[in-house]
């Protein structure tokens, strides 16, 4: 079982910054990619940003230029730096990781979610 533990989030004023982190833990696995998704009330979960172990990134158009995703492969940890936050960024942010266990089976795990509130 690959478990993801998120930290960060909270309340910030519009224009402010927040940083999220997510660490994957378990035994015998290799991560191929990690990412962040978000879900606002009444809306579907959507991609925010993903990064693979080689450092290739992909961002939602709505966050390009404001958010930065990074990964520390040695620590199995992904980070999301969020700048110039807008009220529409307010959502529960979920971490995701996909990869393969040493036994050869693939996994796709989700974190429990962390709330990001953007409000004055």
PDB file of C-alpha atoms in Angstrom, residues 11-75:
ATOM      1  CA  UNK A  11      -6.478  30.429   4.440  1.00  0.00           C
ATOM      2  CA  UNK A  12      -4.871  33.121   2.313  1.00  0.00           C
ATOM      3  CA  UNK A  13      -5.971  36.461   0.935  1.00  0.00           C
ATOM      4  CA  UNK A  14      -6.353  36.970  -2.807  1.00  0.00           C
ATOM      5  CA  UNK A  15      -2.960  37.604  -4.329  1.00  0.00           C
ATOM      6  CA  UNK A  16      -1.236  35.641  -1.613  1.00  0.00           C
ATOM      7  CA  UNK A  17       0.830  32.454  -1.723  1.00  0.00           C
ATOM      8  CA  UNK A  18       0.609  28.978  -0.267  1.00  0.00           C
ATOM      9  CA  UNK A  19       2.734  25.889  -0.526  1.00  0.00           C
ATOM     10  CA  UNK A  20       1.547  22.291  -0.482  1.00  0.00           C
ATOM     11  CA  UNK A  21       3.604  19.161  -0.065  1.00  0.00           C
ATOM     12  CA  UNK A  22       2.791  15.482  -0.341  1.00  0.00           C
ATOM     13  CA  UNK A  23       4.939  12.561   0.699  1.00  0.00           C
ATOM     14  CA  UNK A  24       4.453   9.020  -0.504  1.00  0.00           C
ATOM     15  CA  UNK A  25       5.336   6.242   1.894  1.00  0.00           C
ATOM     16  CA  UNK A  26       5.291   2.487   1.837  1.00  0.00           C
ATOM     17  CA  UNK A  27       7.532  -0.425   0.995  1.00  0.00           C
ATOM     18  CA  UNK A  28       8.859  -1.470  -2.368  1.00  0.00           C
ATOM     19  CA  UNK A  29       7.620   0.964  -4.939  1.00  0.00           C
ATOM     20  CA  UNK A  30       8.828   3.335  -7.595  1.00  0.00           C
ATOM     21  CA  UNK A  31       6.963   6.478  -8.496  1.00  0.00           C
ATOM     22  CA  UNK A  32       6.476   7.376 -12.134  1.00  0.00           C
ATOM     23  CA  UNK A  33       4.519  10.582 -11.638  1.00  0.00           C
ATOM     24  CA  UNK A  34       2.893  12.689  -8.958  1.00  0.00           C
ATOM     25  CA  UNK A  35       0.364  15.416  -9.267  1.00  0.00           C
ATOM     26  CA  UNK A  36      -2.159  17.717  -7.717  1.00  0.00           C
ATOM     27  CA  UNK A  37      -5.855  17.836  -8.425  1.00  0.00           C
ATOM     28  CA  UNK A  38      -8.546  20.007  -6.898  1.00  0.00           C
ATOM     29  CA  UNK A  39     -12.255  19.867  -6.333  1.00  0.00           C
ATOM     30  CA  UNK A  40     -14.432  22.851  -5.562  1.00  0.00           C
ATOM     31  CA  UNK A  41     -17.935  22.454  -4.095  1.00  0.00           C
ATOM     32  CA  UNK A  42     -20.367  21.268  -6.730  1.00  0.00           C
ATOM     33  CA  UNK A  43     -17.642  20.727  -9.309  1.00  0.00           C
ATOM     34  CA  UNK A  44     -15.731  17.756 -10.616  1.00  0.00           C
ATOM     35  CA  UNK A  45     -12.176  17.035  -9.579  1.00  0.00           C
ATOM     36  CA  UNK A  46      -9.774  18.646 -12.030  1.00  0.00           C
ATOM     37  CA  UNK A  47      -6.103  18.451 -12.820  1.00  0.00           C
ATOM     38  CA  UNK A  48      -3.945  21.247 -11.433  1.00  0.00           C
ATOM     39  CA  UNK A  49      -0.441  20.051 -12.270  1.00  0.00           C
ATOM     40  CA  UNK A  50       1.499  16.838 -12.737  1.00  0.00           C
ATOM     41  CA  UNK A  51       5.180  15.998 -12.868  1.00  0.00           C
ATOM     42  CA  UNK A  52       6.960  12.786 -13.756  1.00  0.00           C
ATOM     43  CA  UNK A  53      10.108  11.439 -12.189  1.00  0.00           C
ATOM     44  CA  UNK A  54      12.116  12.982 -15.010  1.00  0.00           C
ATOM     45  CA  UNK A  55      10.814  16.430 -14.184  1.00  0.00           C
ATOM     46  CA  UNK A  56       8.439  16.894 -17.101  1.00  0.00           C
ATOM     47  CA  UNK A  57       5.476  18.988 -16.022  1.00  0.00           C
ATOM     48  CA  UNK A  58       1.966  19.710 -17.205  1.00  0.00           C
ATOM     49  CA  UNK A  59      -0.283  22.437 -15.849  1.00  0.00           C
ATOM     50  CA  UNK A  60      -3.901  23.384 -16.170  1.00  0.00           C
ATOM     51  CA  UNK A  61      -4.233  26.549 -18.230  1.00  0.00           C
ATOM     52  CA  UNK A  62      -5.871  28.298 -15.302  1.00  0.00           C
ATOM     53  CA  UNK A  63      -2.748  28.019 -13.130  1.00  0.00           C
ATOM     54  CA  UNK A  64       0.046  28.424 -15.677  1.00  0.00           C
ATOM     55  CA  UNK A  65       2.467  31.124 -14.635  1.00  0.00           C
ATOM     56  CA  UNK A  66       1.163  31.167 -11.072  1.00  0.00           C
ATOM     57  CA  UNK A  67       1.702  27.629  -9.758  1.00  0.00           C
ATOM     58  CA  UNK A  68       4.898  25.591  -9.794  1.00  0.00           C
ATOM     59  CA  UNK A  69       5.090  21.855  -9.232  1.00  0.00           C
ATOM     60  CA  UNK A  70       8.325  20.144  -8.261  1.00  0.00           C
ATOM     61  CA  UNK A  71       9.382  16.701  -7.121  1.00  0.00           C
ATOM     62  CA  UNK A  72      12.077  15.299  -4.868  1.00  0.00           C
ATOM     63  CA  UNK A  73      12.504  11.747  -6.096  1.00  0.00           C
ATOM     64  CA  UNK A  74      14.768  10.772  -3.221  1.00  0.00           C
ATOM     65  CA  UNK A  75      12.089  11.781  -0.732  1.00  0.00           C
TER      66      UNK A  75
END
